[in-house]
Amino acid sequence: MSKKILALGLGQNNFLSYLYAVLKLKYPDYTVAAPLIKDLNEEKKDESWMYNNQQVRLKPYFFHYVLASGSIFFNRYLYIFFHYILLVEKKPFKAFHFAVSFFKEYAFLIANKDFKTFDVLHFHFMQYSYLRSLFLLSKEAKVICSFWGSDLLRTADSFNHFVVYRAMHRAYLITCQTPEMKEIILAKFGRDLEPKIRICLFPLDRITYEHIDQYRNDENEIKRFKENFGFHSTKKNVLIGHNGNPANQQIKTLQCLAAFAQYEEYHFVINLNYGCPPNELVAFKQELIQHLDCLKGSYFINEFYYSKKELALSRLATDIFIHVPISDALSGSVLEMLYAETTVITGSWLNYKTFKKAGLQYLEVETLDDIPNLFRNPDLINSMTKNQHDNQSPINTHFSNDKIIVNWHEAYQEL
């Protein structure tokens, strides 16, 4: 049975397209609208085919604002949230901004007749600024709320918890990626939510995996990529963190690595192509350079935004991937690296039991201080590298998009 799905919340198409493209390929009768999509690079514009946004009015007319102004004051959540920010957080500017945004989203809903023609309203990323319109919908609206990872693991302010708690109890269905995430949801927001929670992995970026397979044995393409994108042609390339977000603990990792000074055979790469707040980028880059210089090895700070082909080649060009963020759900970067036969070093504190259950081979450290010990014992890294080809088969088996998307289809059909 087909469904009409409206995707709301965070609208980053580089994430949404993984889900909805695979859904449409497997079940073409679904209709998907994602009016808030943004951050489209050139490749993602080609993938917007799965969205039917023509029926959505993005900009309300003046009379929609008039109608909103006449009824917004009857919404109890306006007062609940406004007074929480004003009286508990004591942030009048934030309270005013929230009220204005609440009003604008009400006009947006009125302009689209509350999206009553849609069967499912799917909210992505559980952060209060992406959930305002949820509290303007009728109680009959079938709502799915999906946690992505950092929205559950890295948010701690009280107002966000206040809003998300109410959103969870309003939702018909809640999705997360792992059993560990489910347990965190139950601990933070109440065990009465358990019947609503469904574990649904997000589909993999099929194009990147196809490119990895295509160029896996193409030495000329990999060599050309290394020459053009700051990778070393003869040394072992070590990537630290998958993007520029400081939560990846790049600085602390470099500080720990400095305890072992023999890095002549290694070339370090750090991605600053996205993830770092623009106002922090210059200072963060300077600090990285200071610590990289202490290693007395070669390095490159990447600020290129890769195409799909380049991303796949970067996986194939990386010999060792150090991925030790403070928290994570299931890392797509880790999975791509393992598929490309890269040696992965990650933290035992991360919720990767799903990877272990699938039998994937990678190295774990208890603390960042343990990372230099691996470099002191290159035989351990080399032996792990020899086993990397064993990861391809379980990834194809356990993380097959055909299997993953059936789970999403069944979730949508529940509503």
mmCIF file of N, CA and C in Angstrom, residues 95-174:
data_model
loop_
_atom_site.group_PDB
_atom_site.id
_atom_site.type_symbol
_atom_site.label_atom_id
_atom_site.label_comp_id
_atom_site.label_asym_id
_atom_site.label_seq_id
_atom_site.Cartn_x
_atom_site.Cartn_y
_atom_site.Cartn_z
ATOM 1 N N ALA A 95 13.084 33.610 23.709
ATOM 2 C CA ALA A 95 11.636 33.406 23.816
ATOM 3 C C ALA A 95 10.903 34.138 22.706
ATOM 4 N N PHE A 96 11.321 35.373 22.438
ATOM 5 C CA PHE A 96 10.692 36.155 21.378
ATOM 6 C C PHE A 96 10.940 35.515 20.015
ATOM 7 N N HIS A 97 12.184 35.075 19.780
ATOM 8 C CA HIS A 97 12.524 34.436 18.503
ATOM 9 C C HIS A 97 11.707 33.157 18.309
ATOM 10 N N PHE A 98 11.556 32.377 19.376
ATOM 11 C CA PHE A 98 10.773 31.144 19.278
ATOM 12 C C PHE A 98 9.320 31.457 18.927
ATOM 13 N N ALA A 99 8.743 32.470 19.568
ATOM 14 C CA ALA A 99 7.344 32.833 19.313
ATOM 15 C C ALA A 99 7.148 33.277 17.869
ATOM 16 N N VAL A 100 8.063 34.095 17.352
ATOM 17 C CA VAL A 100 7.967 34.567 15.964
ATOM 18 C C VAL A 100 8.088 33.382 15.002
ATOM 19 N N SER A 101 9.042 32.489 15.263
ATOM 20 C CA SER A 101 9.219 31.314 14.405
ATOM 21 C C SER A 101 7.995 30.401 14.463
ATOM 22 N N PHE A 102 7.418 30.271 15.640
ATOM 23 C CA PHE A 102 6.204 29.481 15.832
ATOM 24 C C PHE A 102 5.077 30.042 14.971
ATOM 25 N N PHE A 103 4.956 31.362 14.971
ATOM 26 C CA PHE A 103 3.927 32.043 14.185
ATOM 27 C C PHE A 103 4.155 31.828 12.688
ATOM 28 N N LYS A 104 5.385 31.949 12.225
ATOM 29 C CA LYS A 104 5.692 31.764 10.801
ATOM 30 C C LYS A 104 5.382 30.340 10.352
ATOM 31 N N GLU A 105 5.699 29.375 11.200
ATOM 32 C CA GLU A 105 5.427 27.989 10.819
ATOM 33 C C GLU A 105 3.931 27.706 10.814
ATOM 34 N N TYR A 106 3.181 28.397 11.663
ATOM 35 C CA TYR A 106 1.727 28.239 11.641
ATOM 36 C C TYR A 106 1.160 28.752 10.321
ATOM 37 N N ALA A 107 1.678 29.887 9.846
ATOM 38 C CA ALA A 107 1.246 30.416 8.561
ATOM 39 C C ALA A 107 1.598 29.445 7.431
ATOM 40 N N PHE A 108 2.768 28.827 7.525
ATOM 41 C CA PHE A 108 3.193 27.830 6.538
ATOM 42 C C PHE A 108 2.235 26.643 6.517
ATOM 43 N N LEU A 109 1.828 26.178 7.682
ATOM 44 C CA LEU A 109 0.878 25.070 7.758
ATOM 45 C C LEU A 109 -0.482 25.469 7.195
ATOM 46 N N ILE A 110 -0.952 26.667 7.541
ATOM 47 C CA ILE A 110 -2.246 27.133 7.033
ATOM 48 C C ILE A 110 -2.218 27.241 5.518
ATOM 49 N N ALA A 111 -1.105 27.723 4.976
ATOM 50 C CA ALA A 111 -0.971 27.847 3.522
ATOM 51 C C ALA A 111 -1.052 26.499 2.824
ATOM 52 N N ASN A 112 -0.734 25.435 3.553
ATOM 53 C CA ASN A 112 -0.756 24.092 2.979
ATOM 54 C C ASN A 112 -1.852 23.219 3.587
ATOM 55 N N LYS A 113 -2.864 23.894 4.170
ATOM 56 C CA LYS A 113 -4.034 23.208 4.716
ATOM 57 C C LYS A 113 -3.644 22.106 5.700
ATOM 58 N N ASP A 114 -2.645 22.437 6.533
ATOM 59 C CA ASP A 114 -2.156 21.536 7.583
ATOM 60 C C ASP A 114 -1.662 20.196 7.048
ATOM 61 N N PHE A 115 -1.393 20.148 5.748
ATOM 62 C CA PHE A 115 -0.867 18.935 5.114
ATOM 63 C C PHE A 115 -1.746 17.721 5.403
ATOM 64 N N LYS A 116 -3.049 17.944 5.417
ATOM 65 C CA LYS A 116 -3.980 16.869 5.752
ATOM 66 C C LYS A 116 -4.061 15.788 4.684
ATOM 67 N N THR A 117 -3.572 16.092 3.472
ATOM 68 C CA THR A 117 -3.601 15.075 2.417
ATOM 69 C C THR A 117 -2.470 14.063 2.551
ATOM 70 N N PHE A 118 -1.538 14.309 3.466
ATOM 71 C CA PHE A 118 -0.419 13.383 3.655
ATOM 72 C C PHE A 118 -0.766 12.335 4.710
ATOM 73 N N ASP A 119 -0.304 11.121 4.468
ATOM 74 C CA ASP A 119 -0.565 10.021 5.394
ATOM 75 C C ASP A 119 0.390 10.028 6.573
ATOM 76 N N VAL A 120 1.637 10.433 6.319
ATOM 77 C CA VAL A 120 2.675 10.392 7.351
ATOM 78 C C VAL A 120 3.446 11.705 7.329
ATOM 79 N N LEU A 121 3.648 12.288 8.504
ATOM 80 C CA LEU A 121 4.515 13.452 8.643
ATOM 81 C C LEU A 121 5.754 13.002 9.412
ATOM 82 N N HIS A 122 6.882 12.994 8.715
ATOM 83 C CA HIS A 122 8.113 12.404 9.237
ATOM 84 C C HIS A 122 9.074 13.517 9.650
ATOM 85 N N PHE A 123 9.300 13.654 10.951
ATOM 86 C CA PHE A 123 10.212 14.673 11.477
ATOM 87 C C PHE A 123 11.596 14.057 11.695
ATOM 88 N N HIS A 124 12.596 14.696 11.094
ATOM 89 C CA HIS A 124 13.974 14.240 11.197
ATOM 90 C C HIS A 124 14.771 15.150 12.120
ATOM 91 N N PHE A 125 15.575 14.542 12.975
ATOM 92 C CA PHE A 125 16.493 15.215 13.883
ATOM 93 C C PHE A 125 15.727 15.877 15.025
ATOM 94 N N MET A 126 15.831 15.282 16.192
ATOM 95 C CA MET A 126 15.020 15.707 17.332
ATOM 96 C C MET A 126 15.680 16.841 18.119
ATOM 97 N N GLN A 127 15.578 18.005 17.547
ATOM 98 C CA GLN A 127 16.072 19.228 18.169
ATOM 99 C C GLN A 127 14.953 20.258 18.091
ATOM 100 N N TYR A 128 14.773 21.044 19.145
ATOM 101 C CA TYR A 128 13.542 21.829 19.283
ATOM 102 C C TYR A 128 13.259 22.740 18.101
ATOM 103 N N SER A 129 14.279 23.309 17.487
ATOM 104 C CA SER A 129 14.035 24.237 16.383
ATOM 105 C C SER A 129 13.473 23.537 15.154
ATOM 106 N N TYR A 130 13.601 22.206 15.085
ATOM 107 C CA TYR A 130 13.042 21.449 13.970
ATOM 108 C C TYR A 130 11.693 20.826 14.304
ATOM 109 N N LEU A 131 11.198 21.057 15.507
ATOM 110 C CA LEU A 131 9.979 20.382 15.955
ATOM 111 C C LEU A 131 8.805 21.325 16.200
ATOM 112 N N ARG A 132 9.001 22.612 15.954
ATOM 113 C CA ARG A 132 7.938 23.563 16.300
ATOM 114 C C ARG A 132 6.606 23.227 15.628
ATOM 115 N N SER A 133 6.651 22.934 14.335
ATOM 116 C CA SER A 133 5.391 22.712 13.617
ATOM 117 C C SER A 133 4.664 21.457 14.084
ATOM 118 N N LEU A 134 5.378 20.529 14.724
ATOM 119 C CA LEU A 134 4.721 19.326 15.230
ATOM 120 C C LEU A 134 3.611 19.694 16.212
ATOM 121 N N PHE A 135 3.819 20.768 16.991
ATOM 122 C CA PHE A 135 2.854 21.148 18.025
ATOM 123 C C PHE A 135 1.735 22.035 17.480
ATOM 124 N N LEU A 136 1.740 22.212 16.162
ATOM 125 C CA LEU A 136 0.664 22.969 15.513
ATOM 126 C C LEU A 136 -0.250 22.057 14.717
ATOM 127 N N LEU A 137 0.085 20.785 14.659
ATOM 128 C CA LEU A 137 -0.698 19.820 13.896
ATOM 129 C C LEU A 137 -1.859 19.294 14.730
ATOM 130 N N SER A 138 -2.841 18.777 14.041
ATOM 131 C CA SER A 138 -3.964 18.161 14.753
ATOM 132 C C SER A 138 -3.503 16.855 15.386
ATOM 133 N N LYS A 139 -4.215 16.415 16.410
ATOM 134 C CA LYS A 139 -3.850 15.188 17.103
ATOM 135 C C LYS A 139 -3.988 13.964 16.208
ATOM 136 N N GLU A 140 -4.773 14.099 15.147
ATOM 137 C CA GLU A 140 -4.982 12.974 14.241
ATOM 138 C C GLU A 140 -3.809 12.772 13.283
ATOM 139 N N ALA A 141 -2.936 13.757 13.151
ATOM 140 C CA ALA A 141 -1.818 13.655 12.215
ATOM 141 C C ALA A 141 -0.892 12.508 12.639
ATOM 142 N N LYS A 142 -0.549 11.647 11.695
ATOM 143 C CA LYS A 142 0.316 10.501 11.966
ATOM 144 C C LYS A 142 1.783 10.943 11.861
ATOM 145 N N VAL A 143 2.427 11.051 13.005
ATOM 146 C CA VAL A 143 3.773 11.612 13.090
ATOM 147 C C VAL A 143 4.798 10.543 13.419
ATOM 148 N N ILE A 144 5.902 10.519 12.653
ATOM 149 C CA ILE A 144 7.082 9.720 12.983
ATOM 150 C C ILE A 144 8.199 10.685 13.366
ATOM 151 N N CYS A 145 8.887 10.390 14.451
ATOM 152 C CA CYS A 145 10.047 11.176 14.880
ATOM 153 C C CYS A 145 11.284 10.292 14.800
ATOM 154 N N SER A 146 12.309 10.759 14.088
ATOM 155 C CA SER A 146 13.518 9.957 13.897
ATOM 156 C C SER A 146 14.740 10.636 14.488
ATOM 157 N N PHE A 147 15.389 9.923 15.413
ATOM 158 C CA PHE A 147 16.675 10.364 15.931
ATOM 159 C C PHE A 147 17.761 9.971 14.942
ATOM 160 N N TRP A 148 18.734 10.857 14.759
ATOM 161 C CA TRP A 148 19.858 10.563 13.868
ATOM 162 C C TRP A 148 21.107 10.160 14.626
ATOM 163 N N GLY A 149 21.309 10.699 15.796
ATOM 164 C CA GLY A 149 22.515 10.369 16.546
ATOM 165 C C GLY A 149 22.902 11.484 17.489
ATOM 166 N N SER A 150 23.502 12.540 16.945
ATOM 167 C CA SER A 150 23.955 13.640 17.795
ATOM 168 C C SER A 150 22.792 14.364 18.455
ATOM 169 N N ASP A 151 21.612 14.319 17.845
ATOM 170 C CA ASP A 151 20.448 14.946 18.463
ATOM 171 C C ASP A 151 20.057 14.247 19.769
ATOM 172 N N LEU A 152 20.423 12.982 19.896
ATOM 173 C CA LEU A 152 20.168 12.240 21.133
ATOM 174 C C LEU A 152 21.383 12.236 22.052
ATOM 175 N N LEU A 153 22.571 12.128 21.447
ATOM 176 C CA LEU A 153 23.778 11.871 22.226
ATOM 177 C C LEU A 153 24.542 13.125 22.631
ATOM 178 N N ARG A 154 24.278 14.260 21.956
ATOM 179 C CA ARG A 154 25.100 15.447 22.224
ATOM 180 C C ARG A 154 24.283 16.683 22.591
ATOM 181 N N THR A 155 23.026 16.526 22.904
ATOM 182 C CA THR A 155 22.215 17.666 23.325
ATOM 183 C C THR A 155 21.881 17.518 24.804
ATOM 184 N N ALA A 156 22.062 18.619 25.538
ATOM 185 C CA ALA A 156 21.884 18.527 26.987
ATOM 186 C C ALA A 156 21.097 19.683 27.586
ATOM 187 N N ASP A 157 20.744 20.724 26.787
ATOM 188 C CA ASP A 157 20.069 21.861 27.408
ATOM 189 C C ASP A 157 18.645 21.496 27.803
ATOM 190 N N SER A 158 18.169 22.113 28.850
ATOM 191 C CA SER A 158 16.902 21.726 29.467
ATOM 192 C C SER A 158 15.703 22.000 28.570
ATOM 193 N N PHE A 159 15.720 23.120 27.833
ATOM 194 C CA PHE A 159 14.576 23.431 26.990
ATOM 195 C C PHE A 159 14.434 22.410 25.869
ATOM 196 N N ASN A 160 15.560 21.987 25.296
ATOM 197 C CA ASN A 160 15.493 20.987 24.234
ATOM 198 C C ASN A 160 14.863 19.700 24.770
ATOM 199 N N HIS A 161 15.273 19.280 25.958
ATOM 200 C CA HIS A 161 14.685 18.083 26.565
ATOM 201 C C HIS A 161 13.198 18.284 26.812
ATOM 202 N N PHE A 162 12.824 19.474 27.248
ATOM 203 C CA PHE A 162 11.429 19.813 27.535
ATOM 204 C C PHE A 162 10.562 19.647 26.287
ATOM 205 N N VAL A 163 11.085 20.121 25.140
ATOM 206 C CA VAL A 163 10.330 20.041 23.881
ATOM 207 C C VAL A 163 10.329 18.624 23.327
ATOM 208 N N VAL A 164 11.510 17.994 23.277
ATOM 209 C CA VAL A 164 11.608 16.667 22.688
ATOM 210 C C VAL A 164 10.784 15.650 23.483
ATOM 211 N N TYR A 165 10.770 15.790 24.800
ATOM 212 C CA TYR A 165 9.949 14.909 25.639
ATOM 213 C C TYR A 165 8.495 14.935 25.174
ATOM 214 N N ARG A 166 7.967 16.127 24.935
ATOM 215 C CA ARG A 166 6.580 16.261 24.493
ATOM 216 C C ARG A 166 6.379 15.779 23.063
ATOM 217 N N ALA A 167 7.385 15.973 22.244
ATOM 218 C CA ALA A 167 7.299 15.467 20.871
ATOM 219 C C ALA A 167 7.255 13.949 20.850
ATOM 220 N N MET A 168 8.073 13.308 21.698
ATOM 221 C CA MET A 168 8.094 11.849 21.745
ATOM 222 C C MET A 168 6.735 11.284 22.161
ATOM 223 N N HIS A 169 6.101 11.929 23.120
ATOM 224 C CA HIS A 169 4.808 11.443 23.587
ATOM 225 C C HIS A 169 3.683 11.807 22.625
ATOM 226 N N ARG A 170 3.939 12.753 21.742
ATOM 227 C CA ARG A 170 2.957 13.112 20.711
ATOM 228 C C ARG A 170 3.059 12.200 19.489
ATOM 229 N N ALA A 171 4.254 11.673 19.229
ATOM 230 C CA ALA A 171 4.501 10.876 18.027
ATOM 231 C C ALA A 171 3.771 9.538 18.080
ATOM 232 N N TYR A 172 3.412 9.045 16.902
ATOM 233 C CA TYR A 172 2.843 7.706 16.779
ATOM 234 C C TYR A 172 3.950 6.656 16.747
ATOM 235 N N LEU A 173 5.117 7.040 16.192
ATOM 236 C CA LEU A 173 6.219 6.106 16.039
ATOM 237 C C LEU A 173 7.533 6.873 16.194
ATOM 238 N N ILE A 174 8.520 6.230 16.831
ATOM 239 C CA ILE A 174 9.838 6.826 17.044
ATOM 240 C C ILE A 174 10.861 5.856 16.478
#
